[in-house]
mmCIF file of C-alpha atoms in Angstrom:
data_model
loop_
_atom_site.group_PDB
_atom_site.id
_atom_site.type_symbol
_atom_site.label_atom_id
_atom_site.label_comp_id
_atom_site.label_asym_id
_atom_site.label_seq_id
_atom_site.Cartn_x
_atom_site.Cartn_y
_atom_site.Cartn_z
ATOM 1 C CA GLY A 1 0.148 -0.027 0.153
ATOM 2 C CA ALA A 2 1.146 3.736 -0.362
ATOM 3 C CA GLY A 3 2.580 4.558 3.135
ATOM 4 C CA VAL A 4 4.277 7.124 3.793
ATOM 5 C CA SER A 5 7.616 7.286 2.336
ATOM 6 C CA GLN A 6 10.958 9.467 2.956
ATOM 7 C CA SER A 7 14.180 9.746 1.659
ATOM 8 C CA PRO A 8 17.040 9.571 2.017
ATOM 9 C CA SER A 9 17.417 6.369 3.314
ATOM 10 C CA ASN A 10 20.769 7.669 4.509
ATOM 11 C CA LYS A 11 22.385 11.015 5.108
ATOM 12 C CA VAL A 12 25.827 11.814 5.270
ATOM 13 C CA THR A 13 27.430 14.846 5.301
ATOM 14 C CA GLU A 14 29.896 17.433 6.262
ATOM 15 C CA LYS A 15 29.746 19.551 9.669
ATOM 16 C CA GLY A 16 28.707 23.268 7.906
ATOM 17 C CA LYS A 17 27.170 21.884 4.850
ATOM 18 C CA ASP A 18 22.678 22.045 4.084
ATOM 19 C CA VAL A 19 20.698 18.775 3.846
ATOM 20 C CA GLU A 20 17.566 18.349 2.861
ATOM 21 C CA LEU A 21 14.881 15.441 3.906
ATOM 22 C CA ARG A 22 12.078 14.564 2.443
ATOM 23 C CA CYS A 23 8.814 13.562 3.236
ATOM 24 C CA ASP A 24 5.734 12.402 1.092
ATOM 25 C CA PRO A 25 2.599 11.785 3.497
ATOM 26 C CA ILE A 26 -0.447 9.461 2.683
ATOM 27 C CA SER A 27 -2.519 10.393 0.029
ATOM 28 C CA GLY A 28 -5.628 12.548 1.307
ATOM 29 C CA HIS A 29 -3.978 13.363 5.217
ATOM 30 C CA THR A 30 -4.527 16.507 5.784
ATOM 31 C CA ALA A 31 -2.104 16.527 9.122
ATOM 32 C CA LEU A 32 1.995 16.095 8.515
ATOM 33 C CA TYR A 33 4.372 15.951 11.397
ATOM 34 C CA TRP A 34 8.088 15.870 11.954
ATOM 35 C CA TYR A 35 10.187 14.289 14.299
ATOM 36 C CA ARG A 36 14.113 13.316 15.378
ATOM 37 C CA GLN A 37 15.297 10.679 18.380
ATOM 38 C CA SER A 38 18.940 11.410 18.899
ATOM 39 C CA LEU A 39 20.894 8.499 20.175
ATOM 40 C CA GLY A 40 19.682 7.490 23.511
ATOM 41 C CA GLN A 41 16.212 10.247 23.284
ATOM 42 C CA GLY A 42 12.785 9.308 22.965
ATOM 43 C CA LEU A 43 11.083 11.138 19.899
ATOM 44 C CA GLU A 44 11.371 14.916 19.774
ATOM 45 C CA PHE A 45 8.916 16.531 17.674
ATOM 46 C CA LEU A 46 10.161 19.652 15.469
ATOM 47 C CA ILE A 47 7.511 20.810 13.197
ATOM 48 C CA TYR A 48 3.645 20.024 11.778
ATOM 49 C CA PHE A 49 1.368 21.429 9.773
ATOM 50 C CA GLN A 50 -1.952 21.165 9.533
ATOM 51 C CA GLY A 51 -4.228 21.827 6.471
ATOM 52 C CA ASN A 52 -3.694 25.117 4.401
ATOM 53 C CA SER A 53 -2.899 26.552 8.266
ATOM 54 C CA ALA A 54 0.212 28.018 9.214
ATOM 55 C CA PRO A 55 2.590 26.207 10.275
ATOM 56 C CA ASP A 56 3.777 24.511 14.832
ATOM 57 C CA LYS A 57 7.139 25.525 14.708
ATOM 58 C CA SER A 58 7.412 25.505 18.136
ATOM 59 C CA GLY A 59 9.591 22.343 18.408
ATOM 60 C CA LEU A 60 12.137 23.658 15.940
ATOM 61 C CA PRO A 61 15.384 24.067 18.046
ATOM 62 C CA SER A 62 17.353 26.598 15.944
ATOM 63 C CA ASP A 63 16.256 28.643 13.288
ATOM 64 C CA ARG A 64 18.937 26.664 10.801
ATOM 65 C CA PHE A 65 16.003 24.760 11.099
ATOM 66 C CA SER A 66 13.147 24.808 8.399
ATOM 67 C CA ALA A 67 10.160 23.290 7.268
ATOM 68 C CA GLU A 68 7.961 23.916 4.365
ATOM 69 C CA ARG A 69 4.832 21.574 2.792
ATOM 70 C CA THR A 70 4.110 22.164 -0.907
ATOM 71 C CA GLY A 71 0.665 21.423 -2.211
ATOM 72 C CA GLY A 72 -0.640 20.863 0.778
ATOM 73 C CA SER A 73 0.501 17.358 0.167
ATOM 74 C CA VAL A 74 5.444 16.334 0.088
ATOM 75 C CA SER A 75 7.020 18.589 2.569
ATOM 76 C CA THR A 76 10.789 18.811 2.539
ATOM 77 C CA LEU A 77 13.263 19.586 6.553
ATOM 78 C CA THR A 78 16.011 21.412 5.783
ATOM 79 C CA ILE A 79 18.868 21.875 7.895
ATOM 80 C CA GLN A 80 21.415 24.238 7.086
ATOM 81 C CA ARG A 81 24.932 24.595 8.391
ATOM 82 C CA THR A 82 24.628 21.067 9.805
ATOM 83 C CA GLN A 83 25.955 21.052 13.258
ATOM 84 C CA GLN A 84 27.215 17.450 14.740
ATOM 85 C CA GLU A 85 24.608 17.165 17.056
ATOM 86 C CA ASP A 86 22.005 17.659 14.576
ATOM 87 C CA SER A 87 22.919 13.990 13.859
ATOM 88 C CA ALA A 88 19.814 11.541 14.454
ATOM 89 C CA VAL A 89 16.681 9.801 12.291
ATOM 90 C CA TYR A 90 14.327 12.157 11.134
ATOM 91 C CA LEU A 91 11.210 10.295 10.955
ATOM 92 C CA CYS A 92 7.870 12.326 9.477
ATOM 93 C CA ALA A 93 4.384 10.979 9.859
ATOM 94 C CA SER A 94 1.113 11.642 8.570
ATOM 95 C CA SER A 95 -2.501 11.541 9.664
ATOM 96 C CA LEU A 96 -6.761 12.679 8.498
ATOM 97 C CA GLY A 97 -6.472 15.611 10.749
ATOM 98 C CA HIS A 98 -4.128 16.573 13.699
ATOM 99 C CA GLY A 99 -7.104 15.773 16.634
ATOM 100 C CA SER A 100 -4.991 14.618 19.498
ATOM 101 C CA TYR A 101 -7.249 10.902 18.710
ATOM 102 C CA ASN A 102 -5.830 10.676 14.729
ATOM 103 C CA GLU A 103 -3.621 7.977 14.183
ATOM 104 C CA GLN A 104 -0.041 8.499 13.025
ATOM 105 C CA PHE A 105 1.647 6.863 9.930
ATOM 106 C CA PHE A 106 5.222 7.198 10.251
ATOM 107 C CA GLY A 107 7.663 6.808 7.730
ATOM 108 C CA PRO A 108 10.719 4.953 7.668
ATOM 109 C CA GLY A 109 12.902 8.173 8.352
ATOM 110 C CA THR A 110 15.858 9.512 7.130
ATOM 111 C CA ARG A 111 18.916 8.582 10.022
ATOM 112 C CA LEU A 112 21.592 11.927 8.583
ATOM 113 C CA THR A 113 25.437 11.853 10.494
ATOM 114 C CA VAL A 114 26.892 14.336 10.248
ATOM 115 C CA LEU A 115 30.409 13.676 10.334
ATOM 116 C CA ILE B 1 5.303 21.395 26.471
ATOM 117 C CA LEU B 2 4.577 17.585 28.532
ATOM 118 C CA ASN B 3 7.025 15.119 30.296
ATOM 119 C CA VAL B 4 6.361 11.883 29.219
ATOM 120 C CA GLU B 5 7.630 9.469 31.300
ATOM 121 C CA GLN B 6 8.216 5.412 30.455
ATOM 122 C CA SER B 7 9.567 2.321 32.209
ATOM 123 C CA PRO B 8 10.884 0.526 32.633
ATOM 124 C CA GLN B 9 13.878 2.128 29.572
ATOM 125 C CA SER B 10 14.435 -1.710 28.861
ATOM 126 C CA LEU B 11 12.827 -5.016 29.725
ATOM 127 C CA HIS B 12 14.501 -8.484 28.203
ATOM 128 C CA VAL B 13 12.274 -11.485 28.988
ATOM 129 C CA GLN B 14 12.141 -15.103 28.689
ATOM 130 C CA GLU B 15 9.552 -16.812 25.884
ATOM 131 C CA GLY B 16 6.028 -16.995 27.527
ATOM 132 C CA ASP B 17 6.124 -14.576 30.147
ATOM 133 C CA SER B 18 3.899 -11.967 30.506
ATOM 134 C CA THR B 19 5.274 -8.616 30.891
ATOM 135 C CA ASN B 20 4.112 -4.413 31.314
ATOM 136 C CA PHE B 21 5.520 -0.983 30.916
ATOM 137 C CA THR B 22 4.221 1.605 32.379
ATOM 138 C CA CYS B 23 3.636 5.442 30.561
ATOM 139 C CA SER B 24 2.818 8.536 33.282
ATOM 140 C CA PHE B 25 2.509 11.713 32.200
ATOM 141 C CA PRO B 26 0.942 14.944 33.379
ATOM 142 C CA SER B 27 -3.202 15.085 34.054
ATOM 143 C CA SER B 28 -3.630 18.238 33.500
ATOM 144 C CA ASN B 29 -4.424 19.360 29.307
ATOM 145 C CA PHE B 30 -5.110 15.251 28.729
ATOM 146 C CA TYR B 31 -6.323 14.720 25.621
ATOM 147 C CA ALA B 32 -5.557 11.441 24.257
ATOM 148 C CA LEU B 33 -2.789 8.344 24.837
ATOM 149 C CA HIS B 34 -1.305 6.682 22.230
ATOM 150 C CA TRP B 35 0.964 3.525 21.923
ATOM 151 C CA TYR B 36 3.242 2.383 18.810
ATOM 152 C CA ARG B 37 5.188 -0.370 18.624
ATOM 153 C CA TRP B 38 8.782 0.552 16.763
ATOM 154 C CA GLU B 39 11.008 -2.813 16.055
ATOM 155 C CA THR B 40 14.041 -1.737 14.350
ATOM 156 C CA ALA B 41 14.548 -0.810 11.244
ATOM 157 C CA LYS B 42 10.789 -0.529 10.457
ATOM 158 C CA SER B 43 8.701 2.299 11.418
ATOM 159 C CA PRO B 44 7.037 2.805 14.725
ATOM 160 C CA GLU B 45 3.059 1.258 14.287
ATOM 161 C CA ALA B 46 0.289 2.526 16.410
ATOM 162 C CA LEU B 47 -1.168 -0.002 18.935
ATOM 163 C CA PHE B 48 -3.482 1.646 20.520
ATOM 164 C CA VAL B 49 -5.198 5.279 20.758
ATOM 165 C CA MET B 50 -7.205 6.199 24.366
ATOM 166 C CA THR B 51 -9.160 9.047 25.980
ATOM 167 C CA LEU B 52 -11.199 8.636 28.412
ATOM 168 C CA ASN B 53 -10.990 7.179 32.516
ATOM 169 C CA GLY B 54 -10.373 4.049 32.865
ATOM 170 C CA ASP B 55 -10.604 2.970 29.072
ATOM 171 C CA GLU B 56 -9.141 -0.363 28.514
ATOM 172 C CA LYS B 57 -7.992 -1.438 24.828
ATOM 173 C CA LYS B 58 -7.180 -4.833 23.369
ATOM 174 C CA LYS B 59 -5.352 -6.202 20.659
ATOM 175 C CA GLY B 60 -4.328 -9.630 20.985
ATOM 176 C CA ARG B 61 -2.233 -10.032 23.572
ATOM 177 C CA ILE B 62 -1.559 -6.868 23.761
ATOM 178 C CA SER B 63 -4.034 -4.558 26.688
ATOM 179 C CA ALA B 64 -3.714 -1.183 27.348
ATOM 180 C CA THR B 65 -5.445 1.166 30.626
ATOM 181 C CA LEU B 66 -5.042 4.172 30.595
ATOM 182 C CA ASN B 67 -5.965 6.242 34.312
ATOM 183 C CA THR B 68 -6.021 9.636 32.947
ATOM 184 C CA LYS B 69 -6.441 11.104 37.261
ATOM 185 C CA GLU B 70 -3.197 9.955 38.431
ATOM 186 C CA GLY B 71 -1.773 10.381 34.894
ATOM 187 C CA TYR B 72 -0.615 6.722 33.811
ATOM 188 C CA SER B 73 -1.257 3.712 31.255
ATOM 189 C CA TYR B 74 -0.182 0.516 31.736
ATOM 190 C CA LEU B 75 0.493 -1.785 28.585
ATOM 191 C CA TYR B 76 -0.135 -5.703 29.083
ATOM 192 C CA ILE B 77 1.744 -8.244 26.990
ATOM 193 C CA LYS B 78 -0.030 -11.705 27.881
ATOM 194 C CA GLY B 79 2.539 -14.443 26.478
ATOM 195 C CA SER B 80 5.651 -12.681 25.144
ATOM 196 C CA GLN B 81 6.618 -13.540 21.940
ATOM 197 C CA PRO B 82 10.288 -13.149 20.525
ATOM 198 C CA GLU B 83 8.422 -11.451 17.585
ATOM 199 C CA ASP B 84 7.384 -8.615 20.476
ATOM 200 C CA SER B 85 10.523 -7.763 20.561
ATOM 201 C CA ALA B 86 10.737 -3.665 19.507
ATOM 202 C CA THR B 87 10.790 -0.440 21.422
ATOM 203 C CA TYR B 88 6.799 0.714 22.912
ATOM 204 C CA LEU B 89 6.476 4.556 22.846
ATOM 205 C CA CYS B 90 3.443 6.215 24.304
ATOM 206 C CA ALA B 91 2.540 9.507 23.075
ATOM 207 C CA VAL B 92 0.371 12.269 24.778
ATOM 208 C CA ASN B 93 -1.737 14.641 23.239
ATOM 209 C CA LYS B 94 -0.125 13.331 19.674
ATOM 210 C CA PHE B 95 3.021 14.514 19.748
ATOM 211 C CA TYR B 96 4.897 14.021 23.520
ATOM 212 C CA PHE B 97 6.670 10.854 23.346
ATOM 213 C CA GLY B 98 8.221 9.320 25.928
ATOM 214 C CA SER B 99 11.518 7.662 25.227
ATOM 215 C CA GLY B 100 10.339 4.006 25.256
ATOM 216 C CA THR B 101 10.774 1.139 26.825
ATOM 217 C CA LYS B 102 13.142 -1.795 24.825
ATOM 218 C CA LEU B 103 11.812 -5.191 24.849
ATOM 219 C CA ASN B 104 13.761 -8.385 24.091
ATOM 220 C CA VAL B 105 12.117 -10.933 24.022
ATOM 221 C CA LYS B 106 14.321 -15.060 24.167
ATOM 222 C CA PRO B 107 13.101 -17.855 22.884
#
C-alpha cells in the first residue's frame, strides 16, 4: 500500500553543509509531522502542518531548521549549516487530521550523520 | 511541553512470560494517549489510542489501560513471543513522546 515515504534513507554530510530531507505523506492526510530521535533519546517533536494553516514550529531547535509543505502534500525539512548534534533519525508522520485521537502513520525515517 | 516518562527503559524476558510497562504523564490538559510499537529497521506502528479515563483496549495478546486522573497508562503483553521484541512508545496529546521501553524476548 501507499504509506508514508521518506528520502533519502541515509544521509552523511560534513559539518557546515545544508541538507534537505523529504517526506511524502499518505494521500488525503491533511496533517504532517516531523520528529527526530537522537541517540538514546525519545522522539522529539519538531514541526507540524495542518491543511492550509500556518505550521506549528514550536519544536524546531534552532533557526537553522526550517520546513515547508508544498501543495498540502510533500514536505521538505531543511537543516542549514549542519552541526554534529544534528545527527539523528528524522521521522515524518501523517494523519487524517490533527485531532489528538487521530492515528499517525510513520515513514521509515532518514538517518542523518554529520561528520 | 508535556513531560512523558516511560519505565522501565529496557526489559528482557523469556518467551512465554507476561510483562507490562508504564507511561506516566501530567494529568492536566490531557486529550489522548497513543501506544506505538517500533521494531528495528521499521516504522513505528500504532497499537492503541485511548482518550477516556478507565479506557481499556486489547489487540490479541496486548492490552492497555488508562488512568487520566493519576496520569498513567499500562501496556500489558501476555505470553511474550520473540516477535514482540521492539521498542514500545507512548505519546500524549499526539506528539509528546516518552523515550520508550525496549523489550527483548528470548526464545
